[in-house]
mmCIF file of C-alpha atoms in Angstrom:
data_model
loop_
_atom_site.group_PDB
_atom_site.id
_atom_site.type_symbol
_atom_site.label_atom_id
_atom_site.label_comp_id
_atom_site.label_asym_id
_atom_site.label_seq_id
_atom_site.Cartn_x
_atom_site.Cartn_y
_atom_site.Cartn_z
ATOM 1 C CA MET A 1 -21.069 -21.757 -96.093
ATOM 2 C CA LEU A 2 -22.546 -18.945 -93.826
ATOM 3 C CA GLY A 3 -20.100 -19.214 -91.375
ATOM 4 C CA ALA A 4 -15.932 -18.799 -91.960
ATOM 5 C CA LYS A 5 -16.325 -18.512 -96.349
ATOM 6 C CA ILE A 6 -19.160 -15.748 -95.689
ATOM 7 C CA GLU A 7 -16.982 -13.080 -97.267
ATOM 8 C CA MET A 8 -16.469 -15.365 -100.469
ATOM 9 C CA LEU A 9 -20.193 -15.626 -100.490
ATOM 10 C CA ARG A 10 -20.732 -11.919 -100.322
ATOM 11 C CA ALA A 11 -18.024 -10.965 -102.996
ATOM 12 C CA SER A 12 -20.087 -12.746 -105.652
ATOM 13 C CA ALA A 13 -23.413 -11.424 -106.770
ATOM 14 C CA THR A 14 -24.919 -14.518 -106.341
ATOM 15 C CA GLY A 15 -23.777 -14.885 -102.920
ATOM 16 C CA LYS A 16 -25.375 -11.283 -102.409
ATOM 17 C CA LEU A 17 -28.525 -12.437 -103.821
ATOM 18 C CA TYR A 18 -29.008 -15.900 -102.155
ATOM 19 C CA GLU A 19 -27.497 -14.985 -98.672
ATOM 20 C CA PRO A 20 -30.858 -13.388 -96.889
ATOM 21 C CA ARG A 21 -32.683 -16.712 -98.179
ATOM 22 C CA LEU A 22 -30.248 -18.886 -97.084
ATOM 23 C CA ARG A 23 -29.942 -17.459 -93.720
ATOM 24 C CA ALA A 24 -33.905 -17.661 -93.653
ATOM 25 C CA LYS A 25 -33.603 -21.336 -94.178
ATOM 26 C CA GLN A 26 -30.544 -21.818 -91.648
ATOM 27 C CA LYS A 27 -32.937 -19.987 -89.041
ATOM 28 C CA ALA A 28 -35.614 -22.600 -89.521
ATOM 29 C CA ILE A 29 -33.548 -25.363 -89.508
ATOM 30 C CA GLU A 30 -31.968 -24.438 -86.399
ATOM 31 C CA ALA A 31 -35.715 -23.649 -85.045
ATOM 32 C CA ILE A 32 -36.861 -27.230 -85.420
ATOM 33 C CA PRO A 33 -37.033 -28.926 -81.971
ATOM 34 C CA GLU A 34 -34.233 -31.353 -81.293
ATOM 35 C CA GLY A 35 -37.276 -34.538 -81.031
ATOM 36 C CA ALA A 36 -38.453 -33.822 -84.429
ATOM 37 C CA LEU A 37 -35.205 -34.608 -85.980
ATOM 38 C CA LYS A 38 -35.555 -38.597 -84.643
ATOM 39 C CA THR A 39 -38.384 -40.530 -85.706
ATOM 40 C CA ALA A 40 -38.667 -42.128 -82.330
ATOM 41 C CA PRO A 41 -37.009 -39.671 -79.108
ATOM 42 C CA LEU A 42 -36.115 -41.921 -76.635
ATOM 43 C CA ALA A 43 -36.402 -44.840 -77.821
ATOM 44 C CA ALA A 44 -33.243 -46.308 -76.251
ATOM 45 C CA GLU A 45 -34.053 -45.041 -72.856
ATOM 46 C CA LEU A 46 -37.541 -46.597 -73.103
ATOM 47 C CA SER A 47 -36.314 -49.812 -74.474
ATOM 48 C CA GLU A 48 -33.621 -49.793 -71.451
ATOM 49 C CA MET A 49 -36.140 -48.941 -69.043
ATOM 50 C CA ASP A 50 -38.429 -52.053 -70.797
ATOM 51 C CA GLY A 51 -36.024 -54.351 -70.124
ATOM 52 C CA GLN A 52 -35.874 -53.515 -66.448
ATOM 53 C CA HIS A 53 -39.539 -53.856 -66.238
ATOM 54 C CA ASP A 54 -39.739 -57.318 -68.322
ATOM 55 C CA GLY A 55 -36.424 -58.544 -66.074
ATOM 56 C CA PHE A 56 -38.578 -58.090 -62.839
ATOM 57 C CA GLY A 57 -41.643 -59.347 -64.368
ATOM 58 C CA ALA A 58 -39.928 -62.426 -65.373
ATOM 59 C CA ALA A 59 -38.382 -63.087 -61.931
ATOM 60 C CA ILE A 60 -41.780 -62.438 -60.338
ATOM 61 C CA PHE A 61 -43.320 -64.627 -62.537
ATOM 62 C CA TYR A 62 -40.800 -67.319 -62.620
ATOM 63 C CA ILE A 63 -40.475 -67.385 -58.676
ATOM 64 C CA GLY A 64 -44.354 -67.790 -58.321
ATOM 65 C CA GLU A 65 -43.791 -71.181 -60.740
ATOM 66 C CA ALA A 66 -40.995 -72.542 -58.462
ATOM 67 C CA VAL A 67 -42.753 -71.462 -55.304
ATOM 68 C CA ALA A 68 -45.836 -73.445 -56.657
ATOM 69 C CA ALA A 69 -44.074 -76.750 -57.567
ATOM 70 C CA HIS A 70 -42.130 -76.716 -54.325
ATOM 71 C CA PRO A 71 -43.323 -79.507 -52.007
ATOM 72 C CA LYS A 72 -42.030 -77.849 -48.779
ATOM 73 C CA LEU A 73 -42.876 -74.772 -48.453
ATOM 74 C CA SER A 74 -46.018 -73.083 -46.294
ATOM 75 C CA LYS A 75 -49.411 -72.881 -47.711
ATOM 76 C CA ALA A 76 -48.627 -68.974 -46.309
ATOM 77 C CA VAL A 77 -45.952 -68.522 -48.809
ATOM 78 C CA LYS A 78 -47.334 -70.210 -51.929
ATOM 79 C CA GLU A 79 -50.706 -68.259 -50.969
ATOM 80 C CA ALA A 80 -48.537 -64.883 -50.560
ATOM 81 C CA VAL A 81 -46.417 -65.796 -54.356
ATOM 82 C CA LYS A 82 -49.495 -66.997 -55.959
ATOM 83 C CA GLU A 83 -51.432 -63.963 -55.307
ATOM 84 C CA ALA A 84 -48.289 -61.501 -56.526
ATOM 85 C CA GLN A 85 -47.949 -63.182 -59.623
ATOM 86 C CA ALA A 86 -51.874 -63.502 -60.263
ATOM 87 C CA ILE A 87 -52.064 -59.462 -60.126
ATOM 88 C CA PHE A 88 -48.647 -58.312 -61.442
ATOM 89 C CA VAL A 89 -47.729 -61.063 -64.053
ATOM 90 C CA PRO A 90 -50.105 -63.776 -64.321
ATOM 91 C CA GLN A 91 -48.891 -64.983 -67.585
ATOM 92 C CA LEU A 92 -45.330 -63.710 -69.419
ATOM 93 C CA GLY A 93 -47.533 -62.352 -72.091
ATOM 94 C CA VAL A 94 -47.608 -59.264 -70.490
ATOM 95 C CA LEU A 95 -44.163 -58.561 -70.665
ATOM 96 C CA ARG A 96 -44.900 -58.441 -74.564
ATOM 97 C CA ALA A 97 -47.424 -55.693 -74.364
ATOM 98 C CA PRO A 98 -46.684 -52.026 -75.819
ATOM 99 C CA TYR A 99 -44.646 -50.053 -73.366
ATOM 100 C CA ALA A 100 -48.263 -47.714 -72.814
ATOM 101 C CA ASP A 101 -49.916 -50.936 -71.663
ATOM 102 C CA GLU A 102 -46.942 -51.495 -69.253
ATOM 103 C CA ALA A 103 -47.019 -48.187 -67.526
ATOM 104 C CA ALA A 104 -50.829 -48.405 -67.312
ATOM 105 C CA ALA A 105 -50.946 -51.903 -65.791
ATOM 106 C CA ALA A 106 -47.919 -50.610 -63.275
ATOM 107 C CA LEU A 107 -50.761 -47.214 -62.094
ATOM 108 C CA ASP A 108 -53.395 -49.614 -61.878
ATOM 109 C CA ASN A 109 -51.944 -52.313 -60.022
ATOM 110 C CA ARG A 110 -50.113 -50.114 -57.198
ATOM 111 C CA PRO A 111 -53.311 -50.300 -54.682
ATOM 112 C CA GLU A 112 -52.765 -53.948 -54.582
ATOM 113 C CA LEU A 113 -49.059 -53.272 -53.150
ATOM 114 C CA ALA A 114 -50.284 -51.934 -49.961
ATOM 115 C CA ARG A 115 -52.935 -54.594 -49.432
ATOM 116 C CA ILE A 116 -50.267 -57.545 -50.084
ATOM 117 C CA ARG A 117 -47.024 -55.767 -48.630
ATOM 118 C CA ASP A 118 -46.697 -57.664 -45.537
ATOM 119 C CA ASN A 119 -47.342 -61.187 -47.374
ATOM 120 C CA LEU A 120 -44.674 -59.977 -50.132
ATOM 121 C CA LYS A 121 -42.164 -58.889 -47.559
ATOM 122 C CA ALA A 122 -42.085 -62.223 -45.847
ATOM 123 C CA VAL A 123 -40.956 -64.138 -49.187
ATOM 124 C CA ALA A 124 -36.966 -64.024 -49.380
ATOM 125 C CA VAL A 125 -35.496 -64.055 -52.823
ATOM 126 C CA PRO A 126 -32.667 -64.452 -54.638
ATOM 127 C CA GLY A 127 -29.586 -61.687 -53.889
ATOM 128 C CA GLY A 128 -31.011 -60.662 -50.802
ATOM 129 C CA GLY A 129 -34.428 -59.167 -50.263
ATOM 130 C CA SER A 130 -37.762 -59.711 -50.351
ATOM 131 C CA LEU A 131 -40.246 -60.567 -52.989
ATOM 132 C CA LEU A 132 -41.640 -56.835 -52.215
ATOM 133 C CA ASP A 133 -38.642 -55.506 -53.690
ATOM 134 C CA TRP A 134 -38.693 -57.268 -56.961
ATOM 135 C CA VAL A 135 -42.525 -56.175 -57.073
ATOM 136 C CA LYS A 136 -41.689 -52.636 -56.443
ATOM 137 C CA GLY A 137 -38.709 -52.793 -58.763
ATOM 138 C CA PHE A 138 -41.339 -54.201 -61.398
ATOM 139 C CA LEU A 139 -44.131 -50.907 -60.676
ATOM 140 C CA ALA A 140 -41.120 -48.210 -60.725
ATOM 141 C CA ALA A 141 -40.160 -49.451 -63.976
ATOM 142 C CA GLY A 142 -43.406 -49.443 -65.180
ATOM 143 C CA ASP A 143 -44.076 -45.825 -63.856
ATOM 144 C CA GLN A 144 -40.461 -44.707 -65.660
ATOM 145 C CA LEU A 145 -41.872 -46.216 -68.640
ATOM 146 C CA ASP A 146 -44.909 -43.716 -68.566
ATOM 147 C CA LYS A 147 -42.722 -40.883 -67.861
ATOM 148 C CA LEU A 148 -40.611 -41.629 -70.550
ATOM 149 C CA LEU A 149 -43.692 -41.981 -72.836
ATOM 150 C CA ARG A 150 -45.027 -38.559 -71.250
ATOM 151 C CA GLN A 151 -41.548 -37.418 -72.182
ATOM 152 C CA ARG A 152 -41.554 -38.471 -75.948
ATOM 153 C CA ALA A 153 -45.169 -37.048 -76.492
ATOM 154 C CA THR A 154 -43.664 -33.438 -75.237
ATOM 155 C CA LEU A 155 -40.888 -33.520 -77.680
ATOM 156 C CA LEU A 156 -43.231 -34.758 -80.694
ATOM 157 C CA ALA A 157 -45.776 -32.058 -79.534
ATOM 158 C CA GLY A 158 -43.894 -29.163 -80.641
ATOM 159 C CA VAL A 159 -43.629 -30.697 -84.285
ATOM 160 C CA GLU A 160 -45.637 -33.568 -85.298
ATOM 161 C CA ASN A 161 -42.798 -35.722 -86.586
ATOM 162 C CA ALA A 162 -39.913 -36.066 -88.662
ATOM 163 C CA SER A 163 -42.008 -35.508 -91.903
ATOM 164 C CA SER A 164 -43.414 -32.261 -91.069
ATOM 165 C CA SER A 165 -39.840 -31.020 -91.831
ATOM 166 C CA ALA A 166 -39.686 -32.515 -95.328
ATOM 167 C CA PRO A 167 -41.120 -29.763 -97.057
ATOM 168 C CA LEU A 168 -38.383 -27.537 -95.076
ATOM 169 C CA ARG A 169 -35.494 -30.245 -96.351
ATOM 170 C CA SER A 170 -36.971 -30.256 -99.785
ATOM 171 C CA SER A 171 -37.048 -26.254 -100.719
ATOM 172 C CA THR A 172 -33.834 -25.794 -98.628
ATOM 173 C CA VAL A 173 -32.034 -28.696 -101.171
ATOM 174 C CA GLY A 174 -33.797 -26.604 -104.006
ATOM 175 C CA LEU A 175 -32.399 -23.805 -102.836
ATOM 176 C CA LEU A 176 -28.819 -24.363 -102.672
ATOM 177 C CA GLY A 177 -29.089 -26.243 -105.798
ATOM 178 C CA ARG A 178 -30.296 -23.300 -107.587
ATOM 179 C CA PHE A 179 -27.442 -20.894 -105.918
ATOM 180 C CA ARG A 180 -24.751 -23.527 -106.990
ATOM 181 C CA ASP A 181 -26.158 -23.245 -110.273
ATOM 182 C CA ALA A 182 -26.009 -19.778 -110.340
ATOM 183 C CA LEU A 183 -22.604 -19.488 -108.825
ATOM 184 C CA ARG A 184 -21.695 -21.588 -111.271
ATOM 185 C CA ASP A 185 -23.018 -19.462 -113.943
ATOM 186 C CA GLU A 186 -21.878 -16.433 -112.779
ATOM 187 C CA LEU A 187 -17.770 -17.785 -111.986
ATOM 188 C CA GLU A 188 -17.936 -18.881 -115.608
ATOM 189 C CA ASP A 189 -18.806 -15.281 -116.860
ATOM 190 C CA ASP A 190 -16.144 -13.740 -114.889
ATOM 191 C CA GLU A 191 -13.730 -16.532 -116.652
ATOM 192 C CA ASN A 192 -14.967 -15.443 -120.157
#
């Protein structure tokens, strides 16, 4: 209405009266940060990263179970894998924790990686590489969850959430309704 048909709007007394009000509402709407228009910004990105985190975590957990059950692996390999499992994924339930808890665990457990690095390098895993690669992937995904959560917080900091734009939406809808009614009355008067 304020675009290509602006001249039609200005041709009416109602349009001249309402144009400044409508423009003010338009500016207010355009000033709403992108994040405020979503109830959960970065939800898809967080979900995707959580899938990677949980995938690496489940792989670490299950390789721990497989190595523990294997009758012919060395005690050193069994101990290395058992320790990695105990530190990073002691039970599958940790993979169902909230994103923030998974991110915090990655940060908290990172120092342990340096301590057991050489033991993890010694354990080959399917697909090539070592258990160290899987643990690094697990921790990196946890770090990415933290980064995405911080980005989400920044997006939401400008506006508390989408509901904070509700009064603007309500007042704009009301203004548009009054404008349409007034314009309709003006057009009916012009016909008579």
